[in-house]
Short mmCIF file of C-alpha atoms in Angstrom, two decimals:
data_model
loop_
_atom_site.label_atom_id
_atom_site.label_comp_id
_atom_site.label_asym_id
_atom_site.label_seq_id
_atom_site.Cartn_x
_atom_site.Cartn_y
_atom_site.Cartn_z
CA MET A 25 0.00 0.00 0.00
CA LYS A 26 1.17 3.48 -0.81
CA SER A 27 -0.50 6.74 0.01
CA ILE A 28 -0.83 10.12 -1.63
CA VAL A 29 -2.50 13.31 -0.53
CA LEU A 30 -5.43 14.62 -2.54
CA LYS A 31 -5.78 18.36 -2.16
CA SER A 32 -9.43 18.85 -3.14
CA PRO A 33 -12.64 16.92 -3.84
CA GLN A 34 -11.83 17.51 -7.52
CA GLU A 35 -8.58 15.58 -7.13
CA THR A 36 -10.46 12.74 -5.44
CA LEU A 37 -12.88 12.73 -8.36
CA ASN A 38 -10.04 12.77 -10.91
CA LEU A 39 -8.21 9.86 -9.29
CA GLY A 40 -11.46 7.90 -9.14
CA GLU A 41 -11.99 8.52 -12.84
CA LYS A 42 -8.52 7.22 -13.72
CA ILE A 43 -9.13 4.08 -11.68
CA GLY A 44 -12.61 3.61 -13.13
CA PHE A 45 -11.12 3.69 -16.59
CA ILE A 46 -8.88 0.66 -15.99
CA LEU A 47 -11.32 -1.48 -13.97
CA LYS A 48 -12.50 -4.79 -15.41
CA PRO A 49 -15.56 -6.95 -14.78
CA ASN A 50 -15.34 -8.92 -11.52
CA ASP A 51 -13.09 -6.32 -9.92
CA ILE A 52 -14.19 -5.69 -6.36
CA LEU A 53 -13.14 -2.50 -4.60
CA LEU A 54 -13.32 -2.36 -0.82
CA LEU A 55 -13.51 1.20 0.45
CA THR A 56 -12.91 2.29 3.99
CA GLY A 57 -12.88 5.76 5.48
CA GLU A 58 -14.77 7.86 8.00
CA LEU A 59 -17.87 9.95 7.32
CA GLY A 60 -17.00 12.85 5.07
CA ALA A 61 -13.75 11.24 3.92
CA GLY A 62 -14.93 11.39 0.34
CA LYS A 63 -15.88 7.80 -0.40
CA THR A 64 -18.94 8.79 -2.41
CA THR A 65 -16.98 11.46 -4.29
CA PHE A 66 -14.36 8.85 -5.14
CA VAL A 67 -17.04 6.45 -6.40
CA GLN A 68 -18.56 9.25 -8.48
CA GLY A 69 -15.15 9.58 -10.15
CA ILE A 70 -14.94 5.83 -10.75
CA ALA A 71 -18.42 5.87 -12.29
CA LYS A 72 -17.30 8.65 -14.62
CA GLY A 73 -14.31 6.54 -15.64
CA LEU A 74 -16.69 3.66 -16.30
CA ASN A 75 -18.78 5.94 -18.50
CA VAL A 76 -21.86 5.89 -16.25
CA LYS A 77 -24.20 8.72 -17.23
CA ASP A 78 -26.52 8.73 -14.17
CA PHE A 79 -25.82 10.71 -11.03
CA VAL A 80 -24.21 8.38 -8.52
CA THR A 81 -26.17 8.87 -5.31
CA SER A 82 -25.38 7.50 -1.89
CA PRO A 83 -26.51 3.90 -1.38
CA SER A 84 -26.58 4.28 2.42
CA TYR A 85 -30.35 3.80 2.49
CA SER A 86 -30.97 1.76 -0.62
CA LEU A 87 -27.89 -0.38 0.29
CA ILE A 88 -27.20 -1.35 -3.32
CA ASN A 89 -27.36 0.88 -6.39
CA GLU A 90 -26.80 -0.47 -9.88
CA TYR A 91 -25.58 1.48 -12.89
CA GLU A 92 -24.88 0.83 -16.54
CA GLY A 93 -21.64 1.99 -18.08
CA THR A 94 -18.77 0.31 -19.89
CA TYR A 95 -19.64 -2.51 -17.46
CA HIS A 96 -22.32 -2.98 -14.81
CA LEU A 97 -21.45 -1.08 -11.66
CA PHE A 98 -22.76 -2.31 -8.30
CA HIS A 99 -22.37 0.32 -5.60
CA ILE A 100 -22.90 -1.14 -2.15
CA ASP A 101 -22.88 0.63 1.21
CA LEU A 102 -22.86 -1.25 4.51
CA TYR A 103 -23.17 1.92 6.62
CA ARG A 104 -26.60 1.09 8.03
CA LEU A 105 -26.01 -2.59 8.63
CA GLU A 106 -25.28 -3.69 12.17
CA THR A 107 -24.73 -7.43 12.07
CA LEU A 108 -23.05 -9.94 9.82
CA SER A 109 -26.33 -11.83 9.49
CA GLN A 110 -28.02 -8.74 8.04
CA ILE A 111 -25.22 -8.52 5.49
CA GLU A 112 -25.54 -12.21 4.63
CA GLU A 113 -29.29 -11.92 4.33
CA LEU A 114 -28.94 -9.18 1.71
CA GLY A 115 -27.02 -11.56 -0.52
CA ILE A 116 -24.14 -9.17 -1.01
CA THR A 117 -21.69 -11.99 -1.66
CA GLU A 118 -23.74 -12.89 -4.76
CA TYR A 119 -22.63 -9.64 -6.35
CA PHE A 120 -19.04 -10.89 -6.32
CA LEU A 121 -20.03 -13.46 -8.92
CA LYS A 122 -21.95 -11.09 -11.17
CA ASP A 123 -20.36 -9.80 -14.30
CA GLY A 124 -19.62 -6.27 -13.21
CA VAL A 125 -17.53 -3.95 -11.09
CA THR A 126 -18.50 -3.99 -7.42
CA ILE A 127 -17.62 -1.25 -4.97
CA ILE A 128 -18.32 -1.70 -1.26
CA GLU A 129 -18.27 1.22 1.17
CA TRP A 130 -17.71 0.42 4.85
CA ALA A 131 -16.31 -2.92 3.67
CA GLU A 132 -14.69 -3.53 7.08
CA LYS A 133 -18.13 -4.45 8.40
CA MET A 134 -18.05 -7.73 6.50
CA GLU A 135 -14.40 -8.55 7.00
CA ASN A 136 -14.94 -12.32 7.27
CA LEU A 137 -17.08 -12.47 4.15
CA LEU A 138 -14.80 -10.44 1.91
CA PRO A 139 -13.39 -12.04 -1.22
CA LYS A 140 -9.65 -12.65 -1.36
CA ASN A 141 -9.32 -10.76 -4.62
CA GLY A 142 -10.86 -7.59 -3.15
CA ILE A 143 -8.88 -4.43 -3.83
CA ARG A 144 -8.55 -2.39 -0.66
CA ILE A 145 -8.57 1.39 -0.74
CA LYS A 146 -8.54 3.59 2.34
CA ILE A 147 -9.31 7.31 2.49
CA GLU A 148 -8.37 9.43 5.49
CA TYR A 149 -9.01 12.98 6.61
CA ALA A 150 -5.77 14.98 6.28
CA GLY A 151 -6.89 18.55 6.81
CA GLU A 152 -9.51 20.88 5.37
CA ASN A 153 -10.34 19.58 1.88
CA LYS A 154 -7.25 17.35 2.02
CA ARG A 155 -7.48 13.59 2.02
CA LYS A 156 -4.89 10.87 2.19
CA ILE A 157 -5.67 7.85 0.04
CA TRP A 158 -4.01 4.45 0.35
CA LEU A 159 -3.82 2.50 -2.87
CA PRO A 160 -2.64 -1.04 -3.62
CA LEU A 161 0.18 -1.81 -6.01
CA GLU A 162 -1.92 -2.20 -9.13
CA PHE A 163 -3.04 1.42 -9.02
CA GLN A 164 0.22 3.03 -8.09
CA ALA A 165 1.20 3.69 -11.65
CA LEU A 166 -1.73 6.12 -11.74
CA ILE A 167 -0.37 8.38 -9.03
CA LYS A 168 3.17 9.09 -10.09
CA MET B 11 -58.93 5.41 9.17
CA LEU B 12 -59.66 2.48 11.47
CA SER B 13 -56.17 1.30 12.28
CA ASN B 14 -52.59 1.98 11.29
CA VAL B 15 -50.26 -0.61 12.81
CA ILE B 16 -46.49 -0.17 12.56
CA ALA B 17 -44.28 -3.06 13.65
CA SER B 18 -41.52 -0.73 14.85
CA GLN B 19 -43.87 1.18 17.13
CA ILE B 20 -43.32 0.92 20.86
CA GLU B 21 -46.89 -0.20 21.37
CA PHE B 22 -46.36 -3.16 19.06
CA HIS B 23 -43.03 -4.01 20.71
CA LYS B 24 -44.59 -4.20 24.09
CA LYS B 25 -47.09 -6.73 22.86
CA TYR B 26 -44.93 -8.88 20.59
CA GLY B 27 -41.35 -7.94 21.51
CA GLY B 28 -38.32 -7.43 19.32
CA ILE B 29 -37.45 -4.63 16.97
CA VAL B 30 -37.84 -4.92 13.24
CA PRO B 31 -35.09 -3.10 11.38
CA GLU B 32 -36.18 -2.16 7.90
CA VAL B 33 -33.17 -4.04 6.52
CA ALA B 34 -34.18 -7.36 8.08
CA SER B 35 -36.45 -9.13 5.62
CA ARG B 36 -36.63 -12.29 7.72
CA LYS B 37 -38.01 -10.23 10.58
CA HIS B 38 -40.61 -8.82 8.21
CA ALA B 39 -41.71 -12.33 7.32
CA GLU B 40 -41.98 -13.18 11.01
CA VAL B 41 -44.17 -10.24 11.99
CA ILE B 42 -46.30 -9.55 8.92
CA ASN B 43 -49.17 -11.79 9.98
CA LEU B 44 -49.12 -10.32 13.47
CA VAL B 45 -49.32 -6.83 12.02
CA ILE B 46 -52.20 -7.71 9.71
CA GLN B 47 -54.15 -9.44 12.48
CA GLU B 48 -53.53 -6.52 14.84
CA ALA B 49 -54.84 -4.10 12.18
CA LEU B 50 -58.01 -6.17 11.72
CA ASP B 51 -58.53 -6.51 15.48
CA LYS B 52 -58.07 -2.80 16.07
CA SER B 53 -60.58 -2.09 13.31
CA LYS B 54 -62.97 -4.62 14.88
CA THR B 55 -63.32 -6.33 11.55
CA THR B 56 -62.28 -9.47 9.66
CA PHE B 57 -60.95 -10.31 6.20
CA LYS B 58 -64.56 -10.77 5.06
CA ASN B 59 -65.24 -7.06 5.24
CA ILE B 60 -62.22 -5.97 3.23
CA ASP B 61 -62.94 -4.59 -0.27
CA ALA B 62 -59.38 -4.46 -1.56
CA VAL B 63 -55.81 -4.94 -0.42
CA ALA B 64 -53.00 -2.50 -1.21
CA VAL B 65 -49.26 -3.01 -0.97
CA THR B 66 -46.03 -1.08 -1.53
CA GLN B 67 -44.44 -2.24 -4.76
CA GLY B 68 -41.28 -0.11 -4.36
CA PRO B 69 -38.91 1.62 -4.17
CA GLY B 70 -37.26 -0.04 -1.20
CA LEU B 71 -35.27 -3.05 -0.10
CA ILE B 72 -36.22 -6.01 -2.20
CA GLY B 73 -36.39 -8.57 0.61
CA SER B 74 -38.79 -6.49 2.65
CA LEU B 75 -40.91 -5.55 -0.37
CA LEU B 76 -41.24 -9.22 -1.30
CA VAL B 77 -42.72 -10.08 2.09
CA GLY B 78 -45.41 -7.41 1.71
CA VAL B 79 -46.21 -8.28 -1.90
CA CYS B 80 -46.53 -12.00 -1.11
CA ALA B 81 -48.82 -11.31 1.82
CA ALA B 82 -51.02 -8.97 -0.20
CA LYS B 83 -51.26 -11.41 -3.11
CA SER B 84 -52.30 -14.17 -0.72
CA ILE B 85 -55.05 -12.05 0.77
CA SER B 86 -56.22 -10.92 -2.65
CA TYR B 87 -56.34 -14.50 -3.93
CA ALA B 88 -57.94 -16.05 -0.85
CA MET B 89 -60.59 -13.39 -0.41
CA LYS B 90 -61.10 -12.74 -4.15
CA ILE B 91 -60.60 -9.02 -3.74
CA PRO B 92 -58.61 -6.59 -5.92
CA LEU B 93 -54.88 -6.12 -5.38
CA ILE B 94 -53.56 -2.57 -5.63
CA ALA B 95 -49.86 -1.73 -6.07
CA VAL B 96 -48.70 1.59 -4.65
CA ASN B 97 -45.46 3.47 -5.11
CA HIS B 98 -43.93 4.21 -1.72
CA LEU B 99 -43.25 7.84 -2.69
CA GLU B 100 -46.80 8.37 -3.87
CA GLY B 101 -47.87 7.02 -0.49
CA HIS B 102 -45.82 9.68 1.27
CA MET B 103 -47.49 12.43 -0.74
CA PHE B 104 -50.90 11.03 0.11
CA ALA B 105 -50.10 11.25 3.83
CA ASN B 106 -51.19 14.85 3.34
CA PHE B 107 -54.71 13.75 2.48
CA LEU B 108 -54.96 11.74 5.67
CA SER B 109 -54.67 14.92 7.67
CA SER B 110 -57.78 16.31 6.05
CA PRO B 111 -60.16 13.40 5.45
CA LEU B 112 -62.96 15.57 4.12
CA SER B 113 -60.86 16.71 1.25
CA PHE B 114 -60.11 13.25 -0.01
CA PRO B 115 -58.88 13.58 -3.57
CA SER B 116 -60.34 11.60 -6.33
CA PRO B 117 -58.82 12.31 -9.73
CA SER B 118 -61.42 10.13 -11.41
CA LEU B 119 -64.22 12.20 -9.91
CA MET B 120 -62.37 15.37 -10.81
CA GLU B 121 -62.17 14.26 -14.40
CA ARG B 122 -65.94 13.94 -14.39
CA GLY B 123 -66.17 17.44 -13.01
CA VAL B 124 -67.33 16.38 -9.57
CA PRO B 125 -65.75 18.61 -6.95
CA SER B 126 -64.46 16.24 -4.34
CA GLN B 127 -62.42 18.61 -2.25
CA SER B 128 -63.33 20.88 0.55
CA ARG B 129 -61.83 24.35 0.62
CA ASP B 130 -59.09 23.55 3.11
CA GLY B 131 -57.81 20.29 1.63
CA VAL B 132 -54.93 19.54 -0.72
CA ARG B 133 -55.85 19.97 -4.35
CA PHE B 134 -54.27 18.77 -7.56
CA PRO B 135 -52.10 20.09 -9.05
CA PHE B 136 -49.50 20.46 -6.34
CA ILE B 137 -45.76 20.62 -5.85
CA SER B 138 -44.47 18.14 -3.29
CA LEU B 139 -41.17 18.12 -1.48
CA ILE B 140 -40.41 14.52 -0.58
CA VAL B 141 -37.63 14.25 2.01
CA SER B 142 -36.55 11.12 3.82
CA GLY B 143 -33.49 9.06 4.62
CA GLY B 144 -33.37 7.65 1.13
CA HIS B 145 -34.99 10.37 -0.98
CA THR B 146 -34.95 14.09 -1.57
CA MET B 147 -36.99 15.25 -4.53
CA ILE B 148 -39.39 17.86 -5.79
CA VAL B 149 -42.37 16.40 -7.61
CA LYS B 150 -45.00 18.11 -9.68
CA ALA B 151 -48.27 16.24 -9.25
CA ASP B 152 -50.86 16.99 -11.89
CA LYS B 153 -52.42 14.49 -14.28
CA GLU B 154 -49.23 12.56 -13.74
CA TYR B 155 -46.13 12.88 -11.62
CA GLU B 156 -43.07 14.68 -12.86
CA ILE B 157 -39.83 14.71 -10.89
CA LEU B 158 -38.50 18.25 -11.21
CA GLY B 159 -35.34 17.66 -9.23
CA GLN B 160 -33.65 15.29 -6.83
CA THR B 161 -30.49 14.78 -4.86
CA ARG B 162 -27.30 14.13 -6.75
CA ASP B 163 -25.61 12.45 -3.79
CA ASP B 164 -26.96 12.12 -0.22
CA ALA B 165 -30.61 12.46 0.78
CA ALA B 166 -31.41 15.16 3.36
CA GLY B 167 -32.42 12.60 6.01
CA GLU B 168 -29.19 10.74 5.44
CA ALA B 169 -27.21 13.95 6.05
CA PHE B 170 -29.04 14.44 9.37
CA ASP B 171 -28.32 10.86 10.35
CA LYS B 172 -24.66 10.99 9.40
CA VAL B 173 -23.98 14.33 11.06
CA ALA B 174 -25.63 13.04 14.25
CA ARG B 175 -23.52 9.93 14.12
CA PHE B 176 -20.33 11.88 13.46
CA LEU B 177 -21.05 14.06 16.49
CA ASN B 178 -22.01 11.02 18.58
CA LEU B 179 -25.43 12.46 19.31
CA GLY B 180 -27.28 9.17 19.27
CA PHE B 181 -29.97 7.68 17.12
CA PRO B 182 -32.20 8.40 15.27
CA GLY B 183 -30.25 11.38 14.02
CA GLY B 184 -33.13 13.49 12.72
CA PRO B 185 -35.09 13.93 15.97
CA VAL B 186 -31.87 14.27 18.00
CA ILE B 187 -30.65 17.16 15.85
CA ASP B 188 -34.12 18.72 15.77
CA GLN B 189 -34.20 18.86 19.58
CA LEU B 190 -30.60 19.94 20.13
CA ALA B 191 -30.82 22.64 17.46
CA LYS B 192 -33.52 24.41 19.45
CA GLN B 193 -30.86 25.45 21.95
CA GLY B 194 -28.40 26.65 19.33
CA ASN B 195 -27.90 29.69 17.14
CA PRO B 196 -28.80 28.76 13.54
CA HIS B 197 -26.64 31.58 12.21
CA ALA B 198 -23.55 30.86 14.29
CA ILE B 199 -21.80 29.15 11.39
CA GLU B 200 -22.64 30.02 7.81
CA PHE B 201 -22.45 26.67 6.06
CA LYS B 202 -22.67 27.15 2.32
CA ARG B 203 -26.18 26.50 0.99
CA PRO B 204 -25.51 23.85 -1.66
CA MET B 205 -26.73 24.16 -5.24
CA LEU B 206 -28.94 27.20 -4.78
CA GLU B 207 -27.52 28.62 -8.00
CA LYS B 208 -30.07 28.63 -10.82
CA GLU B 209 -27.95 26.36 -13.04
CA PHE B 210 -28.67 23.40 -10.73
CA GLY B 211 -32.42 23.73 -11.18
CA TYR B 212 -34.28 21.78 -8.55
CA ASP B 213 -31.52 19.28 -7.84
CA PHE B 214 -30.01 18.94 -4.39
CA SER B 215 -26.66 17.95 -2.89
CA PHE B 216 -26.18 17.25 0.80
CA SER B 217 -22.92 15.32 0.82
CA GLY B 218 -20.86 18.50 0.80
CA ILE B 219 -22.61 20.03 3.78
CA LYS B 220 -21.99 16.87 5.79
CA THR B 221 -18.31 17.20 4.91
CA ALA B 222 -18.42 20.90 5.85
CA VAL B 223 -19.58 19.92 9.33
CA VAL B 224 -16.79 17.33 9.57
CA ASN B 225 -14.25 19.93 8.42
CA TYR B 226 -15.57 22.49 10.91
CA VAL B 227 -15.26 20.06 13.82
CA MET B 228 -11.79 18.92 12.78
CA ARG B 229 -10.65 22.52 12.38
CA ASN B 230 -11.93 23.45 15.82
CA THR B 231 -10.55 20.47 17.67
CA LYS B 232 -6.92 21.18 16.93
CA ASN B 233 -6.33 22.75 20.33
CA VAL B 234 -9.32 21.45 22.25
CA THR B 235 -10.71 17.95 22.67
CA ARG B 236 -13.98 16.82 21.10
CA ASP B 237 -15.58 16.84 24.52
CA GLU B 238 -14.58 20.44 25.11
CA LEU B 239 -15.96 21.45 21.74
CA ARG B 240 -19.10 19.56 22.57
CA MET B 241 -19.54 21.62 25.71
CA THR B 242 -19.13 24.90 23.90
CA ASN B 243 -20.97 24.71 20.62
CA TYR B 244 -22.49 21.45 19.42
CA GLU B 245 -25.88 23.14 19.63
CA ASP B 246 -24.71 25.90 17.32
CA ILE B 247 -23.19 23.41 14.89
CA VAL B 248 -26.35 21.35 14.53
CA ALA B 249 -28.62 24.42 14.48
CA SER B 250 -26.53 25.97 11.69
CA PHE B 251 -26.38 22.71 9.78
CA GLN B 252 -30.13 22.18 10.06
CA GLN B 253 -30.82 25.77 8.99
CA ALA B 254 -28.67 25.39 5.89
CA VAL B 255 -30.44 22.17 4.84
CA VAL B 256 -33.92 23.56 5.50
CA ASP B 257 -33.16 26.82 3.67
CA VAL B 258 -32.30 24.93 0.48
CA LEU B 259 -35.27 22.54 0.71
CA VAL B 260 -37.81 25.31 1.24
CA GLU B 261 -36.32 27.77 -1.23
CA LYS B 262 -36.28 25.25 -4.08
CA THR B 263 -39.83 24.06 -3.43
CA ILE B 264 -41.16 27.61 -3.53
CA ARG B 265 -39.14 28.37 -6.64
CA ALA B 266 -40.65 25.30 -8.31
CA ALA B 267 -44.19 26.29 -7.35
CA LYS B 268 -43.73 29.80 -8.73
CA ALA B 269 -42.05 28.67 -11.94
CA HIS B 270 -44.84 26.16 -12.64
CA LYS B 271 -47.56 28.56 -11.47
CA ILE B 272 -48.88 26.02 -8.97
CA LYS B 273 -50.52 27.34 -5.82
CA ASN B 274 -50.42 24.22 -3.65
CA ILE B 275 -47.29 22.90 -2.00
CA CYS B 276 -47.08 19.90 0.27
CA LEU B 277 -44.42 18.28 2.38
CA ALA B 278 -43.87 14.51 2.46
CA GLY B 279 -41.52 11.84 3.82
CA GLY B 280 -39.84 11.08 7.11
CA VAL B 281 -37.95 14.37 7.37
CA SER B 282 -41.26 16.26 7.24
CA ALA B 283 -41.38 15.56 10.99
CA ASN B 284 -38.54 18.08 11.43
CA SER B 285 -39.94 21.05 13.32
CA LEU B 286 -37.86 23.75 11.61
CA LEU B 287 -38.74 22.38 8.17
CA ARG B 288 -42.45 22.35 9.04
CA LYS B 289 -42.29 25.89 10.38
CA GLN B 290 -40.25 27.41 7.58
CA PHE B 291 -42.10 25.53 4.82
CA THR B 292 -45.37 26.89 6.19
CA GLU B 293 -44.20 30.45 6.84
CA HIS B 294 -42.33 30.98 3.59
CA GLY B 295 -45.08 29.30 1.60
CA LYS B 296 -47.74 31.53 3.10
CA LYS B 297 -45.59 34.61 2.54
CA GLU B 298 -45.59 33.70 -1.14
CA LYS B 299 -49.38 33.30 -0.97
CA LEU B 300 -49.24 29.55 -1.56
CA ASN B 301 -51.55 26.98 -0.01
CA VAL B 302 -49.34 24.96 2.28
CA PHE B 303 -49.97 21.39 3.41
CA ILE B 304 -47.96 19.34 5.84
CA PRO B 305 -48.80 15.82 7.04
CA SER B 306 -49.69 15.07 10.65
CA ILE B 307 -46.59 13.92 12.52
CA GLU B 308 -48.00 10.40 12.92
CA TYR B 309 -48.09 9.94 9.14
CA THR B 310 -44.59 11.23 8.42
CA THR B 311 -42.80 7.93 9.05
CA ASP B 312 -43.44 4.97 6.77
CA ASN B 313 -46.94 3.69 7.45
CA ALA B 314 -49.76 1.67 5.93
CA ALA B 315 -52.42 4.37 6.16
CA MET B 316 -50.70 6.52 3.56
CA ILE B 317 -50.40 3.51 1.23
CA ALA B 318 -54.11 2.80 1.67
CA CYS B 319 -54.87 6.45 1.00
CA ALA B 320 -52.94 6.43 -2.29
CA ALA B 321 -54.58 3.10 -3.13
CA TYR B 322 -58.08 4.50 -2.68
CA GLN B 323 -57.85 6.72 -5.75
CA LYS B 324 -56.61 3.73 -7.74
CA PHE B 325 -59.52 1.72 -6.36
CA LEU B 326 -61.95 4.33 -7.69
CA LYS B 327 -60.29 4.15 -11.09
CA LYS B 328 -60.24 0.32 -10.91
CA ASP B 329 -56.48 0.47 -11.40
CA PHE B 330 -55.77 -3.04 -10.11
CA SER B 331 -52.78 -5.37 -10.28
CA ASP B 332 -52.83 -9.11 -10.82
CA SER B 333 -51.01 -12.07 -9.31
CA LEU B 334 -47.99 -11.34 -11.51
CA LEU B 335 -47.19 -8.20 -9.53
CA ARG B 336 -43.49 -8.01 -8.73
CA PRO B 337 -41.81 -5.71 -6.24
CA SER B 338 -39.30 -3.29 -7.68
CA GLN B 339 -36.33 -1.99 -5.73
CA ARG B 340 -35.97 1.15 -7.81
CA LEU B 341 -39.57 1.74 -8.87
CA LYS B 342 -40.00 5.13 -10.51
CA LEU B 343 -42.85 7.49 -9.72
#
């Protein structure tokens, strides 16, 4: 994991877009970060990179939002879920087998159910409008 | 209205125990028959006296919707009565008609020129602001529904919930903030009113204002602890946050009413229980000489009465569904 500092929501959006552009079906992104860290902004960027035309709204209440772009995009948010059994009941693990890109916010809530091939990304508060983002090896070429 | 049973109500808990989170579809399956029986008992009636059964088709969580749809289909089939599918959002708008039973709307009667409304009731056409945890939209209701604008990221209710959670204020976030804000100065911090510029039309954005609150707290806890900040101005923070959200919601609704030359505006959805929103929606609406309608508090949360109310106009039009009815997670208005 390597981190860089993003200096504005626009930079978060831009990085998301670059990542979205290189994602492939069956990629699973696991996002962690506190409230207001910019997870949704980051996903909006990814959706742009995946050529999704709809507004990407927060799935906190709907739990799962689906979009059409270059590939299917499944945007999942575990924010409201309290127990592992609630997560299992929603059938979230089935999305890992669907032919699309899956992004899970608050992924740490289902630690034991996470797929081994999940790509972990962490966003942290680093000052007013500044965020630190931790990316795995495969994306580091994007942040030179 | 004979009965309106809600499984998450304290009264129901006391009798049957256990809470039913909206996300737990298994729990829904466990309690649905209890809820139905309780509703019949409270109404002092039986299935034999029911003329039709209505159910929420969506939008919502698919597991929970399925439980309701299956139950309704069973009743419809067993009792040979019509099945009526209702959009959850339409239900919220119709909560406004429950507050004034005499003015019950009936589009089919209106079409035939029969005045079915009293002077003080909601009339079509109207502009509705629907605000809840999952939705924030402005709808024009005339011969059909037209969504004029909606949130591009977080719903207003979600912003309340997340700000409350960030500040560790407890749950549910909406009522907690509503109460605490009463002791604060709503103009202490000028959070930017998001997307009020004309170019955004009637769309909303509440993700940024949530982040603005986070930024404000982080900025002001550099030299003091969170607890110290809490002592000094959490009231001001939530009052200012709430004011910013309400300002945008009310302003855009009134703008929509004026632009479409519609005199009636009504509030709908869970956040319509917020006291500042109710007050400002009413005051600003009246100042603009609009007819303002807000639902009774008891019908602001998700409930069956509002679904029945929306179903009644479909019943009059014989707009029925059949046994092939399927719930839809993202049902459009």
